[in-house]
Short mmCIF file of C-alpha atoms in Angstrom, two decimals:
data_model
loop_
_atom_site.label_atom_id
_atom_site.label_comp_id
_atom_site.label_asym_id
_atom_site.label_seq_id
_atom_site.Cartn_x
_atom_site.Cartn_y
_atom_site.Cartn_z
CA MET K 267 1.14 -27.19 57.98
CA PRO K 268 3.37 -30.29 57.79
CA ARG K 269 6.19 -30.70 60.26
CA PHE K 270 9.42 -32.40 59.31
CA GLY K 271 12.20 -34.10 61.19
CA SER K 272 15.84 -33.16 60.92
CA SER K 273 16.60 -35.89 58.40
CA ARG K 274 16.04 -34.80 54.83
CA GLU K 275 15.52 -38.39 53.75
CA ARG K 276 12.23 -38.55 55.69
CA ARG K 277 10.49 -35.67 53.94
CA PHE K 278 7.40 -37.04 52.17
CA GLY K 279 9.72 -39.47 50.43
CA ALA K 280 10.58 -36.46 48.29
CA THR K 281 13.48 -36.58 45.87
CA LEU K 282 16.57 -34.95 47.34
CA THR K 283 19.44 -34.09 45.05
CA GLN K 284 22.94 -34.95 46.11
CA GLU K 285 25.93 -32.67 46.44
CA GLY K 286 29.52 -33.46 45.66
CA PRO K 287 32.40 -32.37 43.43
CA GLU K 288 31.66 -35.00 40.78
CA HIS K 289 28.00 -34.06 40.44
CA ASP K 290 28.77 -30.34 40.49
CA GLN K 291 31.32 -30.87 37.72
CA GLU K 292 28.62 -32.61 35.68
CA VAL K 293 26.43 -29.53 36.11
CA ALA K 294 29.31 -27.30 35.06
CA ASN K 295 30.12 -29.20 31.89
CA GLU K 296 26.73 -30.10 30.43
CA LEU K 297 25.08 -26.71 30.00
CA ASP K 298 27.41 -25.43 27.31
CA VAL K 299 26.19 -23.32 24.41
CA ALA K 300 24.56 -26.29 22.68
CA GLY K 301 23.00 -27.39 25.97
CA GLU K 302 21.58 -23.92 26.53
CA ALA K 303 19.89 -24.06 23.12
CA ARG K 304 18.40 -27.43 24.02
CA LEU K 305 17.08 -26.06 27.32
CA TYR K 306 15.47 -23.11 25.54
CA ARG K 307 13.86 -25.52 23.06
CA ALA K 308 12.58 -27.66 25.96
CA MET K 309 10.67 -24.68 27.39
CA ARG K 310 8.07 -25.23 24.67
CA ARG K 311 6.85 -28.15 26.78
CA PHE K 312 5.99 -26.04 29.81
CA TRP K 313 3.14 -23.71 30.76
CA HIS K 314 4.08 -20.02 30.77
CA PRO K 315 1.88 -17.02 31.63
CA VAL K 316 1.39 -14.51 28.85
CA MET K 317 -1.02 -12.04 30.52
CA TYR K 318 -3.28 -11.50 33.50
CA ALA K 319 -6.73 -13.02 33.00
CA SER K 320 -8.26 -9.60 33.63
CA GLU K 321 -6.44 -8.21 30.59
CA LEU K 322 -8.28 -10.47 28.14
CA THR K 323 -11.69 -8.86 27.78
CA ASP K 324 -13.88 -8.54 24.68
CA GLY K 325 -11.24 -8.47 21.94
CA PRO K 326 -8.15 -10.33 20.72
CA LYS K 327 -4.86 -9.63 22.43
CA ARG K 328 -1.32 -10.32 21.25
CA ALA K 329 1.49 -11.91 23.26
CA VAL K 330 4.93 -13.26 22.45
CA LEU K 331 6.17 -16.52 23.98
CA LEU K 332 9.55 -18.03 23.17
CA GLU K 333 9.74 -15.62 20.19
CA GLU K 334 6.41 -16.86 18.79
CA PRO K 335 3.63 -14.27 18.41
CA VAL K 336 0.29 -15.64 19.57
CA VAL K 337 -3.21 -14.21 19.76
CA LEU K 338 -5.46 -14.79 22.77
CA VAL K 339 -9.21 -14.48 22.45
CA ARG K 340 -12.37 -15.53 24.28
CA LEU K 341 -14.54 -17.57 21.90
CA GLY K 342 -17.18 -20.21 22.53
CA GLY K 343 -17.17 -19.51 26.25
CA ALA K 344 -13.46 -20.25 26.72
CA VAL K 345 -10.01 -18.78 26.13
CA ARG K 346 -8.43 -19.75 22.80
CA CYS K 347 -4.88 -19.31 21.59
CA PHE K 348 -3.65 -19.35 18.00
CA ALA K 349 -0.59 -18.28 16.08
CA ASP K 350 -1.02 -14.55 15.50
CA LEU K 351 -1.14 -15.04 11.75
CA CYS K 352 -4.05 -15.01 9.32
CA VAL K 353 -3.51 -17.86 6.84
CA HIS K 354 -4.49 -15.60 3.91
CA ARG K 355 -1.78 -12.92 3.85
CA GLY K 356 -0.02 -13.28 7.15
CA THR K 357 -1.69 -10.35 8.90
CA ALA K 358 -1.66 -10.26 12.71
CA LEU K 359 -5.06 -11.46 13.87
CA SER K 360 -4.60 -9.47 17.06
CA LEU K 361 -5.40 -6.39 14.94
CA GLY K 362 -8.89 -7.77 14.34
CA TRP K 363 -12.00 -7.99 16.49
CA ILE K 364 -14.72 -10.32 17.76
CA GLU K 365 -17.90 -10.43 15.73
CA GLY K 366 -20.70 -12.95 16.34
CA ASP K 367 -18.43 -15.06 18.57
CA GLU K 368 -15.87 -15.32 15.77
CA LEU K 369 -12.48 -13.72 15.22
CA ARG K 370 -12.41 -11.40 12.20
CA CYS K 371 -9.16 -10.47 10.46
CA ALA K 372 -8.68 -6.74 10.03
CA TYR K 373 -7.13 -7.03 6.52
CA HIS K 374 -9.64 -8.91 4.33
CA GLY K 375 -12.37 -9.73 6.83
CA TRP K 376 -11.86 -13.50 7.01
CA THR K 377 -13.54 -14.97 10.10
CA TYR K 378 -12.49 -17.91 12.27
CA GLY K 379 -14.49 -19.94 14.77
CA SER K 380 -13.44 -21.12 18.21
CA ASP K 381 -11.73 -24.16 16.65
CA GLY K 382 -9.61 -21.93 14.40
CA VAL K 383 -11.37 -23.02 11.20
CA CYS K 384 -12.19 -20.29 8.70
CA THR K 385 -15.93 -19.73 8.46
CA ARG K 386 -16.22 -16.90 5.93
CA ILE K 387 -14.24 -15.29 3.11
CA PRO K 388 -16.19 -12.09 2.29
CA SER K 389 -14.53 -11.48 -1.09
CA ARG K 390 -15.54 -14.91 -2.38
CA PHE K 391 -19.06 -15.87 -3.48
CA GLY K 392 -20.50 -19.00 -1.89
CA ASP K 393 -19.17 -20.97 1.05
CA ASN K 394 -16.50 -23.09 -0.64
CA ILE K 395 -13.65 -22.47 1.83
CA PRO K 396 -10.27 -24.19 1.34
CA ARG K 397 -9.61 -26.97 3.86
CA ARG K 398 -6.25 -25.43 4.70
CA ALA K 399 -7.94 -22.22 5.85
CA ARG K 400 -7.47 -22.86 9.55
CA LEU K 401 -5.32 -21.36 12.28
CA ARG K 402 -2.57 -23.06 14.20
CA PRO K 403 -3.89 -23.64 17.75
CA TYR K 404 -1.92 -23.79 20.97
CA ARG K 405 -2.80 -25.17 24.39
CA VAL K 406 -4.14 -22.48 26.69
CA ALA K 407 -5.41 -22.42 30.28
CA GLU K 408 -6.87 -19.81 32.61
CA ALA K 409 -5.71 -20.35 36.19
CA ASN K 410 -4.24 -18.47 39.15
CA GLY K 411 -5.55 -15.20 37.72
CA LEU K 412 -3.33 -15.65 34.64
CA ILE K 413 -3.59 -16.90 31.07
CA TYR K 414 -1.07 -19.68 30.40
CA VAL K 415 0.11 -21.02 27.06
CA CYS K 416 2.04 -24.21 26.28
CA LEU K 417 3.43 -24.57 22.76
CA GLU K 418 3.82 -28.37 22.89
CA GLU K 419 2.68 -31.33 24.99
CA PRO K 420 3.05 -30.21 28.66
CA TYR K 421 5.69 -31.97 30.74
CA PHE K 422 4.56 -30.60 34.12
CA PRO K 423 1.14 -29.38 35.30
CA LEU K 424 0.35 -25.75 35.99
CA PRO K 425 1.83 -24.02 39.07
CA GLU K 426 -0.41 -23.91 42.14
CA PHE K 427 -1.67 -20.81 43.92
CA PRO K 428 -4.54 -21.99 46.17
CA GLN K 429 -4.60 -18.74 48.16
CA GLY K 430 -5.59 -16.93 44.97
CA ALA K 431 -9.07 -18.46 45.26
CA ASP K 432 -9.28 -18.13 49.06
CA PRO K 433 -11.76 -15.36 50.03
CA SER K 434 -9.81 -14.65 53.22
CA TYR K 435 -6.98 -13.20 51.08
CA ARG K 436 -6.89 -9.98 49.12
CA ILE K 437 -4.95 -10.33 45.86
CA VAL K 438 -3.47 -7.38 43.98
CA ASP K 439 -1.78 -7.62 40.60
CA MET K 440 1.42 -5.68 40.11
CA ALA K 441 1.90 -4.18 36.64
CA THR K 442 3.86 -6.47 34.33
CA TYR K 443 7.40 -5.48 33.42
CA ASP K 444 10.05 -6.74 31.01
CA TRP K 445 13.71 -7.25 31.83
CA ASP K 446 16.64 -7.78 29.47
CA THR K 447 17.66 -11.11 30.94
CA SER K 448 16.68 -14.76 30.74
CA ALA K 449 13.77 -16.13 32.75
CA ALA K 450 16.11 -18.44 34.66
CA ARG K 451 18.38 -15.54 35.67
CA ARG K 452 15.35 -13.66 36.98
CA ILE K 453 14.14 -16.65 38.98
CA GLU K 454 17.58 -17.18 40.47
CA ASN K 455 17.64 -13.55 41.56
CA TYR K 456 14.24 -14.00 43.22
CA VAL K 457 15.51 -16.85 45.42
CA ASP K 458 19.08 -15.62 45.92
CA PHE K 459 19.39 -15.00 49.66
CA ALA K 460 22.97 -13.74 49.69
CA HIS K 461 22.09 -10.54 47.84
CA PHE K 462 19.47 -9.38 50.37
CA ALA K 463 22.05 -7.72 52.64
CA TRP K 464 23.75 -5.86 49.80
CA VAL K 465 21.08 -4.92 47.28
CA HIS K 466 18.26 -4.55 49.84
CA ASP K 467 20.18 -3.37 52.91
CA GLY K 468 17.87 -2.10 55.63
CA ILE K 469 14.80 -3.55 53.91
CA LEU K 470 15.19 -7.30 53.42
CA GLY K 471 18.69 -7.69 54.83
CA ASP K 472 21.45 -6.13 56.88
CA ARG K 473 25.03 -5.65 55.67
CA ASN K 474 26.25 -6.10 59.23
CA HIS K 475 24.77 -9.59 59.18
CA PRO K 476 25.11 -10.90 55.61
CA GLU K 477 25.40 -14.58 56.53
CA VAL K 478 23.05 -17.07 54.86
CA PRO K 479 21.97 -19.78 57.32
CA ASP K 480 22.20 -23.46 56.45
CA HIS K 481 18.99 -24.56 54.79
CA ASP K 482 17.50 -27.63 53.19
CA VAL K 483 16.23 -27.79 49.62
CA TRP K 484 14.11 -30.70 48.44
CA ARG K 485 11.95 -31.77 45.55
CA ASP K 486 8.24 -32.31 45.91
CA GLY K 487 6.46 -33.15 42.67
CA HIS K 488 7.19 -30.41 40.13
CA ARG K 489 8.63 -27.94 42.63
CA LEU K 490 11.63 -27.20 44.83
CA ARG K 491 10.81 -26.33 48.44
CA PHE K 492 12.85 -24.45 51.03
CA GLY K 493 12.40 -22.07 53.96
CA GLU K 494 12.11 -22.17 57.75
CA ALA K 495 8.31 -21.78 57.83
CA PHE K 496 8.04 -25.49 56.99
CA PHE K 497 9.54 -26.26 60.42
CA HIS K 498 7.93 -23.77 62.85
CA GLU K 499 4.40 -23.08 63.97
CA PRO K 500 2.97 -19.54 63.56
CA HIS K 501 4.07 -17.07 66.20
CA ALA K 502 2.52 -14.12 68.00
CA GLU K 503 5.61 -11.98 68.55
CA PRO K 504 9.14 -11.93 67.15
CA GLU K 505 11.45 -14.18 69.14
CA TYR K 506 15.20 -14.03 69.32
CA GLY K 507 17.46 -16.64 70.74
CA GLU K 508 17.49 -20.22 69.54
CA VAL K 509 14.95 -19.46 66.80
CA ALA K 510 14.71 -16.06 65.10
CA ARG K 511 11.19 -15.28 63.95
CA SER K 512 9.88 -12.83 61.40
CA ARG K 513 8.74 -9.33 62.22
CA ASP K 514 6.97 -6.64 60.26
CA ARG K 515 7.19 -2.91 59.70
CA GLY K 516 3.76 -1.39 59.22
CA GLY K 517 2.39 -4.63 57.82
CA LEU K 518 5.32 -5.14 55.44
CA PRO K 519 8.04 -7.78 55.88
CA ASP K 520 11.06 -6.46 57.73
CA GLN K 521 14.65 -7.70 58.01
CA THR K 522 14.95 -10.46 60.61
CA GLY K 523 17.61 -12.35 62.50
CA THR K 524 17.72 -14.86 59.65
CA ILE K 525 16.62 -14.14 56.10
CA LEU K 526 14.68 -17.40 55.92
CA ALA K 527 12.70 -16.83 59.13
CA ASP K 528 9.05 -17.87 58.74
CA LYS K 529 9.26 -18.02 54.95
CA SER K 530 8.25 -20.93 52.79
CA TYR K 531 9.22 -21.05 49.15
CA ASP K 532 7.72 -23.21 46.41
CA LEU K 533 9.70 -22.93 43.18
CA PHE K 534 7.49 -24.48 40.52
CA ILE K 535 9.67 -25.64 37.66
CA PRO K 536 10.63 -23.89 35.55
CA TYR K 537 9.78 -20.22 36.26
CA THR K 538 7.31 -19.65 39.10
CA VAL K 539 7.84 -18.90 42.80
CA LEU K 540 5.23 -18.84 45.56
CA LEU K 541 6.58 -17.11 48.67
CA ASP K 542 4.53 -17.32 51.86
CA GLN K 543 5.95 -14.97 54.50
CA ARG K 544 4.32 -15.44 57.91
CA LEU K 545 4.21 -12.35 60.06
CA PRO K 546 3.41 -12.28 63.82
CA GLY K 547 -0.17 -13.25 64.57
CA ASP K 548 -0.40 -15.81 61.74
CA ARG K 549 -0.71 -13.08 59.15
CA HIS K 550 0.43 -14.17 55.70
CA TYR K 551 2.11 -12.00 53.09
CA LEU K 552 2.22 -13.78 49.72
CA LEU K 553 4.06 -13.25 46.47
CA PHE K 554 3.08 -15.38 43.48
CA PHE K 555 5.77 -14.54 40.96
CA SER K 556 6.11 -15.95 37.47
CA CYS K 557 8.45 -15.28 34.55
CA SER K 558 7.52 -15.68 30.91
CA PRO K 559 10.35 -16.17 28.39
CA VAL K 560 9.50 -13.71 25.62
CA GLY K 561 12.84 -14.69 24.09
CA PRO K 562 16.16 -16.11 25.25
CA LYS K 563 17.23 -12.76 26.70
CA THR K 564 13.90 -11.03 27.37
CA THR K 565 11.62 -11.88 30.28
CA ARG K 566 8.15 -10.65 31.19
CA CYS K 567 7.39 -10.73 34.90
CA PHE K 568 4.03 -11.22 36.63
CA THR K 569 3.49 -10.66 40.36
CA ARG K 570 0.32 -11.32 42.35
CA ILE K 571 0.55 -9.90 45.88
CA GLY K 572 -1.63 -11.51 48.55
CA ARG K 573 -2.38 -10.89 52.23
CA ASN K 574 -4.92 -12.05 54.84
CA TYR K 575 -4.81 -8.78 56.81
CA GLU K 576 -5.39 -5.09 56.03
CA LEU K 577 -7.97 -6.15 53.48
CA ASP K 578 -9.13 -2.64 52.60
CA GLU K 579 -8.46 -1.41 49.08
CA ALA K 580 -6.76 1.71 50.41
CA SER K 581 -3.85 -0.43 51.67
CA ASP K 582 -3.09 -1.88 48.24
CA ALA K 583 -0.77 0.93 47.22
CA LYS K 584 1.55 0.31 50.17
CA PHE K 585 2.19 -3.28 49.13
CA VAL K 586 2.59 -2.48 45.45
CA GLU K 587 5.04 0.35 46.17
CA PHE K 588 7.08 -1.90 48.44
CA ASN K 589 7.45 -4.46 45.65
CA GLU K 590 8.25 -1.79 43.10
CA LEU K 591 11.06 -0.61 45.38
CA ILE K 592 12.57 -4.12 45.57
CA VAL K 593 12.21 -4.69 41.83
CA GLY K 594 13.85 -1.36 41.08
CA GLN K 595 16.84 -2.20 43.26
CA ASP K 596 17.32 -5.58 41.56
CA ARG K 597 16.90 -4.63 37.94
CA ALA K 598 20.21 -2.96 37.11
CA VAL K 599 22.13 -5.73 38.86
CA VAL K 600 20.39 -8.61 37.09
CA GLU K 601 20.40 -6.96 33.66
CA SER K 602 24.15 -6.44 34.03
CA GLN K 603 24.82 -10.17 34.43
CA ARG K 604 26.72 -11.89 31.65
CA PRO K 605 25.85 -14.07 30.01
CA GLU K 606 22.22 -12.95 30.01
CA GLU K 607 21.11 -16.53 29.58
CA LEU K 608 21.60 -19.05 32.36
CA PRO K 609 24.21 -20.29 32.39
CA VAL K 610 25.75 -21.16 28.97
CA ASP K 611 28.63 -22.79 30.89
CA LEU K 612 28.37 -23.06 34.67
CA SER K 613 32.11 -23.49 34.99
CA ASP K 614 32.39 -19.78 34.16
CA GLU K 615 30.87 -18.99 37.57
CA LEU K 616 31.89 -19.84 41.13
CA HIS K 617 29.38 -21.48 43.46
CA ILE K 618 29.56 -21.41 47.26
CA ARG K 619 28.32 -24.65 48.74
CA GLY K 620 25.45 -24.05 51.15
CA VAL K 621 25.00 -20.36 50.31
CA ASP K 622 24.16 -21.09 46.65
CA ARG K 623 22.31 -24.30 47.40
CA VAL K 624 18.96 -23.28 45.90
CA SER K 625 20.64 -22.10 42.72
CA LEU K 626 22.62 -25.31 42.34
CA GLU K 627 19.60 -27.55 42.88
CA TYR K 628 17.63 -25.42 40.44
CA ARG K 629 20.33 -25.65 37.80
CA LYS K 630 20.59 -29.41 38.24
CA TRP K 631 16.88 -29.68 37.51
CA LEU K 632 17.27 -27.46 34.44
CA ILE K 633 19.91 -29.91 33.19
CA GLU K 634 17.29 -32.66 33.39
CA LEU K 635 14.85 -30.55 31.41
CA MET K 636 17.49 -29.91 28.77
CA ARG K 637 17.71 -33.67 28.23
CA LEU K 638 14.09 -33.69 27.07
CA VAL K 639 15.45 -32.40 23.74
CA PRO K 640 17.79 -34.82 21.92
CA ALA K 641 21.19 -33.43 21.02
CA GLY K 642 21.19 -32.09 17.49
CA GLU K 643 17.45 -31.44 17.31
CA PRO K 644 16.66 -28.17 15.47
CA ALA K 645 16.05 -25.21 17.76
CA GLY K 646 12.90 -24.07 15.98
CA PRO K 647 9.30 -25.30 16.42
#
């Protein structure tokens, strides 16, 4: 694991965003209502998960991404993605089935090959098929145990989850869930350290010690990085004194002297977080969390839980139940936030320098993504 010096400027030559009243004011003023629409439009240029790979078996499956219904299907030995719309009468192709390695529409039996081109119209004699009889394809990828879709030319590569393919880890998928909030709001909640002591008192934090320690946030490629695990070697036992180290409670992360102890965060822009929590004895507890924007105010959440200890299947339930507890505590709070989208106008909210550092750096990056869409460009596809 890389070690870093105290100077942020030395880190990998990574891009480090600056702080200051003038720059913060720029953040506050640029993401107004029109800017928020541009940011939402820009999300078409990024990879988003739409389902677990294990969910896509021997038939078509529907998903909704950025308000666009799509159909996922395995054809020609690979995953394919098309608009969930038969070109004949607009029927959802996800109602159909696979037949002879082709996708058959449930309404009039039209079939489509792996390239989306219509191959058969049963009600018509002969094989004279209109040239326009083809589906609208979308970019699709299978990686990290998920199926990703990108509606336009990708701006960033896929998020990275190398431990997902490491045989020394056991990976368990948590059931997907939808929240009535924007994807950015959900991600901010996931990396908001100040709420641990209040929403997760006695589990992830302690109301008697709500302070958030100073921490660095830096850019590295297409991700933000932060957490104390980047600066300390693995440990055998919890230590208190100059450096507080993590501890566990029955194999699960427990509240520590500092909420960032032995954690490393990779926030892959725009909506994925990889948390690596080191427990005593160089045990690793992982959360690979990704949000999919179903719409501007609806988010589907995917969580892959990993660990390199207690590898028996019987232990899975403990880790899933722990995450379900945390999610349940967060949900009402996040869904109550107004506006649901992030942030419409940042000047409507107060930001505490240092404490809200991750959020501010994240929002600054979102501003840059917003600029991918020229002002005045239509919001639709």
